[in-house]
XYZ file of C-alpha atoms in Angstrom:
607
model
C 48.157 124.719 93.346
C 46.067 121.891 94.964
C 42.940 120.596 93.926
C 39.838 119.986 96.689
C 40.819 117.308 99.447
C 38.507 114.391 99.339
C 37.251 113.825 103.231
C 39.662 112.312 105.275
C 42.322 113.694 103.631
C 45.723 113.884 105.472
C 46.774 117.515 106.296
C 49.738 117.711 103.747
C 50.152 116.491 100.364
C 53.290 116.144 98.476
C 53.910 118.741 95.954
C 57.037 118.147 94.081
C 58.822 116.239 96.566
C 57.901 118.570 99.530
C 54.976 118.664 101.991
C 52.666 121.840 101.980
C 50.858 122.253 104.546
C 46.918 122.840 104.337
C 45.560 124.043 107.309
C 43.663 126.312 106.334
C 40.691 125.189 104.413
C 40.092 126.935 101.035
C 37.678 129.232 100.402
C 35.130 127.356 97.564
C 33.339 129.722 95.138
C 30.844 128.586 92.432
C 32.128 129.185 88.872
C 29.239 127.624 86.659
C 28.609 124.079 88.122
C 31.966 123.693 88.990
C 33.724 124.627 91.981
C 37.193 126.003 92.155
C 39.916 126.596 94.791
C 40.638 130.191 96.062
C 43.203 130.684 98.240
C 44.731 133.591 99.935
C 47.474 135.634 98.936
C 50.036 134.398 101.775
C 48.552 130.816 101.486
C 49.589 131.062 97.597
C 53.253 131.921 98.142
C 53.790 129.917 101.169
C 52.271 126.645 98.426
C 54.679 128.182 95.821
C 58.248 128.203 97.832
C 57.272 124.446 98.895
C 56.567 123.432 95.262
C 59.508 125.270 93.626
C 62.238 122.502 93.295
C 65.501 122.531 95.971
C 68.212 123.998 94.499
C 71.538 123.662 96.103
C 73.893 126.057 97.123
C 75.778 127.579 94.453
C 79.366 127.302 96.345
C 79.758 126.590 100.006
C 82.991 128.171 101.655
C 85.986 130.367 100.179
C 88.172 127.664 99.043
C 85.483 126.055 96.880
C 84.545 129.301 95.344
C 88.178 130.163 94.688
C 88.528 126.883 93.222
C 85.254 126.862 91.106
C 86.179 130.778 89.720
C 89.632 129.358 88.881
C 87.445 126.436 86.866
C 85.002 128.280 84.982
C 87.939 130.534 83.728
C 90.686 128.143 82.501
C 87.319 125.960 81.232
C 85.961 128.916 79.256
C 89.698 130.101 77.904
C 89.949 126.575 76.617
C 87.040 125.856 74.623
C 89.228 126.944 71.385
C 92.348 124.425 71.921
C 89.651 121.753 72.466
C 88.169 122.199 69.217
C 91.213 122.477 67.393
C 92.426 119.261 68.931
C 89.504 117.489 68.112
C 89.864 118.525 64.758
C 93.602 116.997 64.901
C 91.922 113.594 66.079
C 89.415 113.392 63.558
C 91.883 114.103 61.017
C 94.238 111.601 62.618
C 91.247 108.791 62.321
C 90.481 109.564 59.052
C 87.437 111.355 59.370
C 85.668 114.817 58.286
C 84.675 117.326 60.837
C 80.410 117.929 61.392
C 81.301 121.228 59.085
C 83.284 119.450 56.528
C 81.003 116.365 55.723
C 77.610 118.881 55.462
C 79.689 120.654 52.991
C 80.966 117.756 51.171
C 76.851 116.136 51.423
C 75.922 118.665 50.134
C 78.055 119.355 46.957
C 77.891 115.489 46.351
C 80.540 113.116 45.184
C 83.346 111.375 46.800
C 83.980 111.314 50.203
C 87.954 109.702 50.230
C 89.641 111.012 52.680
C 93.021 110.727 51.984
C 95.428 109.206 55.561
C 98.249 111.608 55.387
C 98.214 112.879 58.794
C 97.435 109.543 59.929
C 100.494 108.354 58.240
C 103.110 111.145 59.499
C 101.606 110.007 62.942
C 103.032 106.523 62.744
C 106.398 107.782 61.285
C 106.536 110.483 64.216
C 105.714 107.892 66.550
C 107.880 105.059 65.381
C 111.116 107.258 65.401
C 110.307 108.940 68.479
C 110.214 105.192 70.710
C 113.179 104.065 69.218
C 115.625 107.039 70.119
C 113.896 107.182 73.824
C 112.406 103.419 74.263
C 114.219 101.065 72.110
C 114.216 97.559 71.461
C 117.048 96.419 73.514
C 115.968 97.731 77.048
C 117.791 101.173 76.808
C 116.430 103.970 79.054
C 117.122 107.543 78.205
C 118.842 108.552 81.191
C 121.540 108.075 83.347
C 122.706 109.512 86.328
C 126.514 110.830 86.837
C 128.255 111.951 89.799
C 128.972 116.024 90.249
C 132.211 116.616 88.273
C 133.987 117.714 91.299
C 132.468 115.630 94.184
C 132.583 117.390 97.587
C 135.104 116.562 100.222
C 133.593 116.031 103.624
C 134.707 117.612 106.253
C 136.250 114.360 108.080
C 138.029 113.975 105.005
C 140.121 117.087 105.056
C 140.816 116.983 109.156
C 142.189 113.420 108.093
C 144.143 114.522 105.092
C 145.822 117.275 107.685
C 146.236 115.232 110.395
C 148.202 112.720 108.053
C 150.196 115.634 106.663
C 150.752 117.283 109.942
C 152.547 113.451 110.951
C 154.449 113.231 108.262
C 156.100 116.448 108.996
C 156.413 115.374 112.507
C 158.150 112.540 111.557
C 160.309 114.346 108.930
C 161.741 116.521 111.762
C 161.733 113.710 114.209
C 164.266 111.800 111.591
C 166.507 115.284 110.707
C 164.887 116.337 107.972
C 163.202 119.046 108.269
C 160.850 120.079 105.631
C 160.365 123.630 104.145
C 157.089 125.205 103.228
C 156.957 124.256 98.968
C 157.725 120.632 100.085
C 154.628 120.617 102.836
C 152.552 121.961 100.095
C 153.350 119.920 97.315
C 152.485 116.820 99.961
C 149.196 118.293 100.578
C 148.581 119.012 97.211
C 149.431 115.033 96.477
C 147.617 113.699 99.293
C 144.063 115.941 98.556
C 144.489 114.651 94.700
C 144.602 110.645 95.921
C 141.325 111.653 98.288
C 139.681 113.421 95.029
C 140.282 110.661 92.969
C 139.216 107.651 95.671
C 135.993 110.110 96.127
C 135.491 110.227 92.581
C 135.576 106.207 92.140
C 133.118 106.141 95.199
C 131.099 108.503 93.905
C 130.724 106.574 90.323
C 129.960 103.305 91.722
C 127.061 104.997 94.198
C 126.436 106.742 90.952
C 125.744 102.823 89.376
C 123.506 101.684 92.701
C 121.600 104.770 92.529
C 120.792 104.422 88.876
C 119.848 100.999 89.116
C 117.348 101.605 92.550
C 115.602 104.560 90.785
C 115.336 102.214 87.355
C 113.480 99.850 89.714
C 111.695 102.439 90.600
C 110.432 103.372 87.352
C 109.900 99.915 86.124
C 107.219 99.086 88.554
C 105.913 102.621 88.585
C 105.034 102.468 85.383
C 107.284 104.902 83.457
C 107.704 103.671 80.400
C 104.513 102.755 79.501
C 102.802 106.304 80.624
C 106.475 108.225 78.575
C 105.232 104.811 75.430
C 101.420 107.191 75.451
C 102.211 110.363 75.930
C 104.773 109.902 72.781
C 101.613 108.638 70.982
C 99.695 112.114 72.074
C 102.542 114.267 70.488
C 101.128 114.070 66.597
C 97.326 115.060 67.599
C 97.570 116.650 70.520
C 98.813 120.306 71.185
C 100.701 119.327 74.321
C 101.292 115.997 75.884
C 101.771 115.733 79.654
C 102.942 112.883 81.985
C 102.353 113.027 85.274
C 104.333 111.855 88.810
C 105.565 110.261 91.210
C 101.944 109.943 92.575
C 102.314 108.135 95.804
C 99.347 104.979 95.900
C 98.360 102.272 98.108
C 98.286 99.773 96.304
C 97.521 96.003 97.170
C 101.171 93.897 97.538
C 101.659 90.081 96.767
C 104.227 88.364 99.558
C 104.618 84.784 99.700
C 105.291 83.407 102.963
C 107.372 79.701 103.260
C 105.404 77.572 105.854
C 107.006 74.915 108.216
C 106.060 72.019 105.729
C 108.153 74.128 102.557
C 105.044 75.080 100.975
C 104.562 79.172 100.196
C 101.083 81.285 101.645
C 99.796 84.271 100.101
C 100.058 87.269 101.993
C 98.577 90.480 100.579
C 99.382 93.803 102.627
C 99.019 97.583 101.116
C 102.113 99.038 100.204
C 102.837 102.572 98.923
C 104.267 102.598 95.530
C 105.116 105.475 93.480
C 103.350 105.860 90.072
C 103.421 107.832 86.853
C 101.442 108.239 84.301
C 99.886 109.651 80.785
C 97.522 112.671 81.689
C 94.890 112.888 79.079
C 95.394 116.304 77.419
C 91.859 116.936 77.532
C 92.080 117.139 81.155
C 94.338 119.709 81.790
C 93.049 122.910 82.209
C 95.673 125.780 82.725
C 95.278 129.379 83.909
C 94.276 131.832 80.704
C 97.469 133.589 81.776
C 99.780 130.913 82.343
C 103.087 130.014 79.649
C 104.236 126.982 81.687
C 103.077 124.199 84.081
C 103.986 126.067 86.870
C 102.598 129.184 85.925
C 99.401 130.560 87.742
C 97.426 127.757 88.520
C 96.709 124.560 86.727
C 93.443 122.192 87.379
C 93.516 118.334 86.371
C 89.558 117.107 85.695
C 89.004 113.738 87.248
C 86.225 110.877 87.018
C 86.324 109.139 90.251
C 83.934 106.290 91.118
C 81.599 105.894 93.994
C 84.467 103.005 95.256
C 87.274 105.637 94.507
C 85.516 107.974 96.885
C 84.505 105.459 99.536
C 88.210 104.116 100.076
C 89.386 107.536 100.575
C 87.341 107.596 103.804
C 89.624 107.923 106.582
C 92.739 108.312 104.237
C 94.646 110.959 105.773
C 94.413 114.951 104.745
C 90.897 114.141 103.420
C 87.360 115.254 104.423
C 85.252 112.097 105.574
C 82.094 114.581 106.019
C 82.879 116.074 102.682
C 82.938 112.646 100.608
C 79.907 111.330 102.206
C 78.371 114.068 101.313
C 79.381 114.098 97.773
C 78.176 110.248 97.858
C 74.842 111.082 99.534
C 74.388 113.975 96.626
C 75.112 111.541 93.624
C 73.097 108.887 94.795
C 70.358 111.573 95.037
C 70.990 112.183 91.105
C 73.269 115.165 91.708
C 76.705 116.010 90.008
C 76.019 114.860 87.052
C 77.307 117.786 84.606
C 78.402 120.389 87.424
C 81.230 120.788 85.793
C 79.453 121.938 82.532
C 80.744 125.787 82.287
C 77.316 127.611 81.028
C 78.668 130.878 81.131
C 80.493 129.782 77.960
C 76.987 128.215 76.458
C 75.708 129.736 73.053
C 73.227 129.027 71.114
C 74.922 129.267 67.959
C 78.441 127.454 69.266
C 79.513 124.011 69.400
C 80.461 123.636 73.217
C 82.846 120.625 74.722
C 81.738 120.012 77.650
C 83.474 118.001 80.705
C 79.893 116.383 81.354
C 80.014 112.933 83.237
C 77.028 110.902 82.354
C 77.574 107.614 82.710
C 78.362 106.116 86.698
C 81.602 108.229 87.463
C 81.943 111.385 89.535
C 83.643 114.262 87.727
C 86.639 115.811 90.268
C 88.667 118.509 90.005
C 92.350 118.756 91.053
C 93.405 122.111 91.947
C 96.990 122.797 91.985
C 97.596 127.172 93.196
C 98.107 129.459 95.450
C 94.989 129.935 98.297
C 94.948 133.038 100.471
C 95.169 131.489 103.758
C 91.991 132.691 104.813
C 90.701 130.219 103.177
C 92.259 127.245 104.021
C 91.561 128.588 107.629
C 88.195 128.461 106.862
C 88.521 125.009 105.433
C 90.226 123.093 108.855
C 93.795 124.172 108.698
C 95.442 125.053 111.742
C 97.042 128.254 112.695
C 100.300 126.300 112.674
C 99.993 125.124 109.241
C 98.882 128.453 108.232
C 100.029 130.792 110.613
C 99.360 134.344 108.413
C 95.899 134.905 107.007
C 96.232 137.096 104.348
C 99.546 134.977 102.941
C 98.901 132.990 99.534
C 99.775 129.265 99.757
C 100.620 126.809 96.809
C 98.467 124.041 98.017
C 96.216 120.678 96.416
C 92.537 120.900 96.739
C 90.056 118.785 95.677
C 86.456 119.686 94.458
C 83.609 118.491 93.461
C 79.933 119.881 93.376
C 80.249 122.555 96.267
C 82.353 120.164 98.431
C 86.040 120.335 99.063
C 87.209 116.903 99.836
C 90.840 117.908 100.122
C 93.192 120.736 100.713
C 97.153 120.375 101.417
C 100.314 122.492 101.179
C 102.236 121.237 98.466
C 105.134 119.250 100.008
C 107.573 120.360 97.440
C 109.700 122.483 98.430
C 110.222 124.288 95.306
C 106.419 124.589 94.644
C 106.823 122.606 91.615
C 103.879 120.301 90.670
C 104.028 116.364 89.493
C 103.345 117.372 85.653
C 105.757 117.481 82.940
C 104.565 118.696 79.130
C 105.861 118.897 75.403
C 104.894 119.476 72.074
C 105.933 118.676 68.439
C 106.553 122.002 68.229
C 106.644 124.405 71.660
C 105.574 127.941 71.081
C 107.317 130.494 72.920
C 105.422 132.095 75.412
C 102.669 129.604 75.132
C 101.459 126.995 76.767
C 100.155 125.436 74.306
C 102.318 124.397 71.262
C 101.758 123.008 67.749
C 100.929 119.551 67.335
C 101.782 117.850 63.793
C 98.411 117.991 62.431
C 99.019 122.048 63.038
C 101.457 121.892 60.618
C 100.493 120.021 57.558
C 96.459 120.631 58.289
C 96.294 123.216 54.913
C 98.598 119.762 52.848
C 95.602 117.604 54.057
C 92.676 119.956 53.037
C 94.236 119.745 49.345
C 95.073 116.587 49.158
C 91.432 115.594 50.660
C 89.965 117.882 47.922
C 92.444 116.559 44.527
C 91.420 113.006 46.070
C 87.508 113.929 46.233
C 87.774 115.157 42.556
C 90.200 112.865 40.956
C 87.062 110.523 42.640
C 84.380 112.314 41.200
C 86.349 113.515 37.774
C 87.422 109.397 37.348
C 83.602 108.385 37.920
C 82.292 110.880 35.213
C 85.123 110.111 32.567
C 85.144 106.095 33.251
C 82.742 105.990 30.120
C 80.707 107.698 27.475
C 77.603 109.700 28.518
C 75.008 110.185 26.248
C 72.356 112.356 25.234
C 69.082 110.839 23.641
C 66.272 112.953 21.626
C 62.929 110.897 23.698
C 61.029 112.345 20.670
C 62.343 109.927 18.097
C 62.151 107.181 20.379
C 59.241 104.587 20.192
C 56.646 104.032 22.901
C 58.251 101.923 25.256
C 62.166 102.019 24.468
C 64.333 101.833 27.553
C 66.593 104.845 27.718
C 68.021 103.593 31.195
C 70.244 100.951 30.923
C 73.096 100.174 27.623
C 75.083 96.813 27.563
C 76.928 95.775 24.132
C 75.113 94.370 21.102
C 72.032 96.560 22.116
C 69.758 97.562 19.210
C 68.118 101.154 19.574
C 64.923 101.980 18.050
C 64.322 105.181 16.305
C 61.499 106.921 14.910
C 61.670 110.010 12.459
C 62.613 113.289 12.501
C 60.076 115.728 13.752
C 61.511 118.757 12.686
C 62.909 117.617 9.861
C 66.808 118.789 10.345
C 68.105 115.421 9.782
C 69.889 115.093 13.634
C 70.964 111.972 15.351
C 68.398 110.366 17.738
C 71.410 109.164 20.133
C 74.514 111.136 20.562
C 77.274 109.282 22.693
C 80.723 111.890 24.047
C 83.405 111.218 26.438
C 83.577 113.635 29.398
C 87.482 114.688 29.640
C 89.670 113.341 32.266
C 91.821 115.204 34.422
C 93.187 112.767 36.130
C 96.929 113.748 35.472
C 96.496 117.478 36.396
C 95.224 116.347 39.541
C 97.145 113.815 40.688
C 100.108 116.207 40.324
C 98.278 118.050 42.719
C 97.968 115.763 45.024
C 102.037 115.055 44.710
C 102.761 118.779 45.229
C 100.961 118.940 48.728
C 102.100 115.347 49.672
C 105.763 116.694 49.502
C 104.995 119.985 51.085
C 103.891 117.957 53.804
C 106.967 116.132 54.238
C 108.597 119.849 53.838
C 106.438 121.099 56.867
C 106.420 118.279 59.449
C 110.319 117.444 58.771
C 109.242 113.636 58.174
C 110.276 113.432 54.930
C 108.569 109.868 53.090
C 112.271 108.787 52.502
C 113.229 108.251 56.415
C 110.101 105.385 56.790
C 111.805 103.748 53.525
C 109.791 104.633 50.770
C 110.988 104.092 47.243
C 111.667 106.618 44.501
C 113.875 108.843 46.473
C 114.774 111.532 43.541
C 118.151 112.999 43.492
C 120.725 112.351 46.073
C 118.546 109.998 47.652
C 119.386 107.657 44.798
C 122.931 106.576 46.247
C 123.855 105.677 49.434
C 125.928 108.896 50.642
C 123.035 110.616 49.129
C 120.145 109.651 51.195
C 122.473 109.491 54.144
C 123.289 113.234 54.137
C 119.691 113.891 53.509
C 118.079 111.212 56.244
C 120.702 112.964 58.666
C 119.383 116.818 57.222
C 115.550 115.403 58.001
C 116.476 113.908 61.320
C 117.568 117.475 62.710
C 113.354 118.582 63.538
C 113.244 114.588 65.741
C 115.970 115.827 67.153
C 114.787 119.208 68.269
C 111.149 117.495 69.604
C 113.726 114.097 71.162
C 115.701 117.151 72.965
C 112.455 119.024 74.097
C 111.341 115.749 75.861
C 114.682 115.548 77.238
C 114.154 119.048 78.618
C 110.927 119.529 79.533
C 109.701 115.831 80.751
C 112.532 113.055 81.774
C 115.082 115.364 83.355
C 112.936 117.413 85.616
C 110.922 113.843 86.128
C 113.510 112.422 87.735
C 115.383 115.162 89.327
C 111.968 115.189 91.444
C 112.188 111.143 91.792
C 115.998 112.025 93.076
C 114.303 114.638 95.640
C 111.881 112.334 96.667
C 114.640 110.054 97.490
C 116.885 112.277 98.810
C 113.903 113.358 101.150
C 112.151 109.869 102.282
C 114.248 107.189 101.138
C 116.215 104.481 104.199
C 118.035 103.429 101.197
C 121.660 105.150 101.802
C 122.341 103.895 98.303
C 119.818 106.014 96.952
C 121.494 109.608 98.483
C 124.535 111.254 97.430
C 125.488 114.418 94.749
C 124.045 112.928 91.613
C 121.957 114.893 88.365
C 120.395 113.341 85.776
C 121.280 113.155 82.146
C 118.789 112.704 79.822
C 120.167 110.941 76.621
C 117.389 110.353 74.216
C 118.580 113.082 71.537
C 122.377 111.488 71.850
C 120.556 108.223 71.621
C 119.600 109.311 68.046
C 122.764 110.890 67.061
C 124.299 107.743 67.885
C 121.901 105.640 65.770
C-alpha cells in the first residue's frame, strides 16, 4: 500500500511498474503520534490488482496450446533417457556421477576412474568411419538403375511400327511370313530396345550419382553422418537431419572488361544436413519410430535468427516481433522449463536458455484443422475443419511463428535415427555405455581399491606405546638411521615400545578382477581389445588364421550397427534427396527410375 503523499504530489505513483491511481484522498487516523493510511475496502483491491505483477497469457490460440500440451508431455516422458544419457557422457569423459563421487568422498580413498568406456568409444568410432567414410574418398552409396527399366510408350509404337514394315516388306518381296517368325522378330527387336535402355539407363544412373554427390558435398553430409557416428557410443539414439532448404549467402566472381574478376555475392538456396543433438529431440511418449505420433526438435535461435526471418515466406512477421519485443522485455527465458515434472527431491534437466539465445520449438504432427484455421490458413489449404493435418509449426513463449503442411507427400519428416543397439518397439535403443556400464562399475571399484589397498601395503605401519616414550619424541615422521628413545616399562610385562607390521597386499586378487570385467566388456560390446591391435591375443589369436577367424567372428555386431545405419539413415536420406529431385530439380540428368544402395556393411565385408 502507499505511504502519505507529500504536497504537490502527482496523482499516481508507480507501484511495481504500474500506475495506481489516488484520487481519493486517504482517510488519516491517529495511532500514537504517528499517523497511518486507511483506505477503503474497494480502494485496497483496486491498489492490489495494479501492484500484483503482469503475468502473461498462459497459451494464446489452439495451435499453440496443442503444441505446448504435445511439449510438456514428450518433455516430462523424457526426463529418464536424459539422465541415463548423461550418465553415458560422464562415463565417456571419465568422470563420476553427483551420486557416485558423494559416495566415494565419503568412504575416502582413491578416486581412479578407470577409461574403459572411453576407450570402446574410440574403437567403435574408428571402425565405424572407415567402413562408411574412409580414407580414400569412398561414399557408402550408390545409385543403380531398376533391374528391368521401363519401356516408354514411344518406344513400343516404334518397335511395332518397325516390325509391322518388315513384314510389309517380306510380303512385298514373296515371302510371306507366318505368325512364330513375326514373333520371334518382335521378341528380337524388344530385347535390342531392353538392352540399349538398360545402357541408357546406367550411364543416367552415373550422372545422377555424381549430381546428388555434389549435392551432398556442399550440403554438408559427411561431416553431420562424421558426428552423428561419434554420438552412437554415448548416446541412446543418434539422429541426422535433412535436406533443410537455406538461404545462404553465394560467392560469384564476375570477369570485368579489363580481365580482372568482381565479387558478386547473391543468396542462393542450398540444401543442408546435419547432426541433431540427441538432447533435442523430444518424441511422443507413445511413439516407436521417427514418424510415429509426433516428434518436437528444441531450438536456440538468436535475436538475428529471428529478425531475418521477417518477411521470409510461411512465417508470422507479427508473431516474431512479438517474440523479440517479449525477450527484450526479459521474457522467455526458461519457458520451456516443464514444472509439472519439478520435485523437490529429483534432479530435473531442464531445456532452460540463459544465456542470449531464444529457446524454439519445432513441431512436426498432425493439427486438427481447426486450428490451423484459427492460425491464418485458408479454407483452400485446409478445406475440412475437423480433418487432422501433418504440418510444421513453430513455437515459442505463447507465439506461433510458423505453421505449414508438410510438403512431403508421404508425411515423412527430414530425420533419420540409429543406435548401437535398436530395441524393438522402442524408440530409444541401447547405446554402448548401456552395455558394458555394470564392466565399468567393477573395474572403477578393483581400480579404487587396488589404489587404496597399494597405498596401505606400500610400507610398514606401526604402532607406538606414547607411554614409554620421552617428553618430546617425535612419533610423526621415520626416515632411515633414526634413533628412537624409550623409557621403561610401566606395567612391567616386558613389551616392545615400537612395534612395526606390514599390512597385506592384495594386489594380485584384484587385478584379476579387474581382467575378468575388462574381457566381459569386450564380450558385451562385441569390440573385442584384439580388433584395435592389442598384444597378447591368447589362443587362436596367436597365429595368423587364428586371429583372422576371430577378428571376422567380432566384426559380425559392426556389422549389424554398419547395416542399421544403412537402413535406418543413408538409404531413406537419400531416397528423399532423389524425391526432392525428382520433384524440383531443371536438371533432366537428375530424373529417371533410380534407388539407392547403401553399401557401408559390404564396404566392411570387403575390407
Amino acid at each position: 500500500m502507499a505511504g502519505l503523499l507529500p504536497p504537490g504530489a502527482p496523482s499516481t505513483v508507480p507501484l511495481g511498474g504500474a500506475a495506481v491511481p489516488t484520487n481519493a484522498e486517504p482517510v488519516r487516523e491517529p495511532l500514537g503520534n504517528a499517523l497511518i493510511p486507511v483506505s477503503s475496502v474497494a480502494q485496497m483491491q483496486e491498489m492490489e490488482r495494479f501492484a500484483r505483477p503482469t503475468q502473461p497469457p498462459v497459451i494464446v490460440g489452439q495451435l499453440a496450446a496443442h503444441v505446448r500440451k504435445c511439449w510438456d508431455a514428450a518433455r516430462t516422458h523424457k526426463e529418464p533417457i536424459e539422465r541415463l544419457m548423461n550418465d553415458a557422457q560422464a562415463a565417456r569423459r571419465g568422470e563420476y556421477t553427483d551420486k557416485e563421487r558423494a559416495a566415494i568422498s565419503q568412504q575416502g580413498g582413491s578416486s581412479i576412474y578407470m577409461m574403459l568406456t572411453a576407450t570402446k568409444a574410440r574403437q567403435c568410432v574408428a571402425l565405424l568411419r572407415d567402413a562408411l567414410v574412409g580414407t580414400g574418398g569412398e561414399k557408402p552409396w550408390t545409385l543403380r538403375p531398376s533391374p528391368v527399366a521401363d519401356m516408354p510408350p514411344d518406344l513400343v509404337d516404334e518397335i511395332m511400327q518397325g516390325a509391322a514394315q518388315k513384314v510389309f516388306e517380306a510380303e512385298q518381296a514373296g515371302l510371306p511370313m507366318d505368325v512364330a517368325q513375326i514373333r520371334e522378330m518382335m521378341r528380337e527387336a524388344k530385347d535390342a530396345a531392353t538392352r540399349q535402355l538398360q545402357e541408357q539407363a546406367t550411364l543416367h544412373a552415373e550422372r545422377a550419382e555424381a549430381k546428388m554427390e555434389d549435392q551432398l558435398v556442399e550440403g554438408g553430409f559427411l561431416e553431420a553422418l562424421w558426428a552423428m557416428i561419434d554420438d552412437l557410443p554415448s548416446f541412446k539414439t543418434a539422429f541426422v537431419k535433412g535436406p533443410v532448404v537455406r538461404r545462404k549467402p553465394a560467392v560469384n566472381w564476375i570477369q570485368a572488361a579489363d580481365g580482372t574478376y568482381d565479387i558478386d555475392v547473391q543468396d542462393k538456396l542450398t540444401l543442408e544436413w546435419e547432426r541433431v543433438d540427441p538432447y533435442d529431440i523430444y518424441p511422443a511418449p507413445h511413439a516407436t519410430t521417427l514418424q510415429d505420433g509426433y516428434l518436437i526438435e528444441h531450438h536456440k535461435l538468436t535475436r538475428q535468427d529471428l529478425h531475418d526471418l521477417i518477411g521470409v515466406q510461411g512465417y508470422d512477421e507479427k508473431a516474431i516481433r512479438a517474440v523479440l519485443d517479449e525477450f527484450g522485455r526479459g521474457g522467455l527465458r526458461e519457458w520451456t522449463v516443464n514444472e509439472s515434472a519439478r520435485g523437490p527431491d529429483t534432479d530435473t534437466i531442464m531445456s532452460e536458455t540463459t544465456d542470449d539465445t531464444i529457446a524454439a520449438l519445432q513441431y512436426w504432427g498432425s493439427v486438427q484443422g481447426r486450428c490451423l484455421r484459427e492460425w491464418g490458413m485458408s479454407e483452400q489449404e485446409i478445406p475440412d475443419e475437423l480433418a487432422e493435418y501433418p504440418v510444421e509449426a513453430w513455437l515459442i513463449g505463447t507465439h506461433v511463428i510458423r505453421a505449414a503442411l508438410n510438403p512431403d507427400p508421404l508425411r515423412r519428416r527430414p530425420y533419420y535415427g540409429t543406435s548401437y543397439e535398436p530395441v524393438p518397439g522402442q524408440f530409444w535403443g541401447n547405446c554402448l555405455w548401456d552395455l558394458i556400464k555394470d564392466c565399468q562399475s567393477m573395474c572403477n571399484a578393483a581400480a579404487r581399491s587396488l589404489a587404496n589397498n597399494l597405498g596401505i601395503a606400500s610400507g610398514p605401519q606401526v604402532w607406538v606405546n606414547i607411554d614409554r616414550l620421552p617428553p618430546g619424541e617425535s612419533v610423526s615422521e621415520m626416515f632411515p638411521w633414526k634413533i628412537w628413545q624409550g623409557g621403561g616399562d610401566p606395567m612391567g610385562n616386558g613389551g616392545q615400545p615400537i612395534v612395526f607390521f606390514q599390512p597385506e597386499s592384495h594386489a594380485a586378487e584384484l587385478m584379476g578382477v579387474f581382467e575378468r570385467f575388462s574381457q566381459l566388456a569386450d564380450e558385451y560390446s562385441g569390440i573385442p581389445r584384439y580388433m584395435a591391435g592389442v598384444e597378447g591375443t591368447p589362443g587362436a589369436g596367436r597365429t595368423a588364421s587364428g586371429l583372422s577367424m576371430m577378428i571376422n567372428n567380432a566384426s559380425k555386431t559392426i556389422k549389424s550397427v554398419v547395416s542399421a545405419i544403412d537402413q535406418r539413415i543413408i538409404e531413406p536420406l537419400l531416397e528423399r534427396l532423389y524425391y526432392y529431385n525428382m520433384r524440383y530439380s531443371e536438371d533432366p540428368d537428375l530424373k529417371g527410375d533410380l534407388y539407392v544402395v547403401a553399401r557401408g556393411a559390404l564396404s566392411l565385408l570387403t575390407k
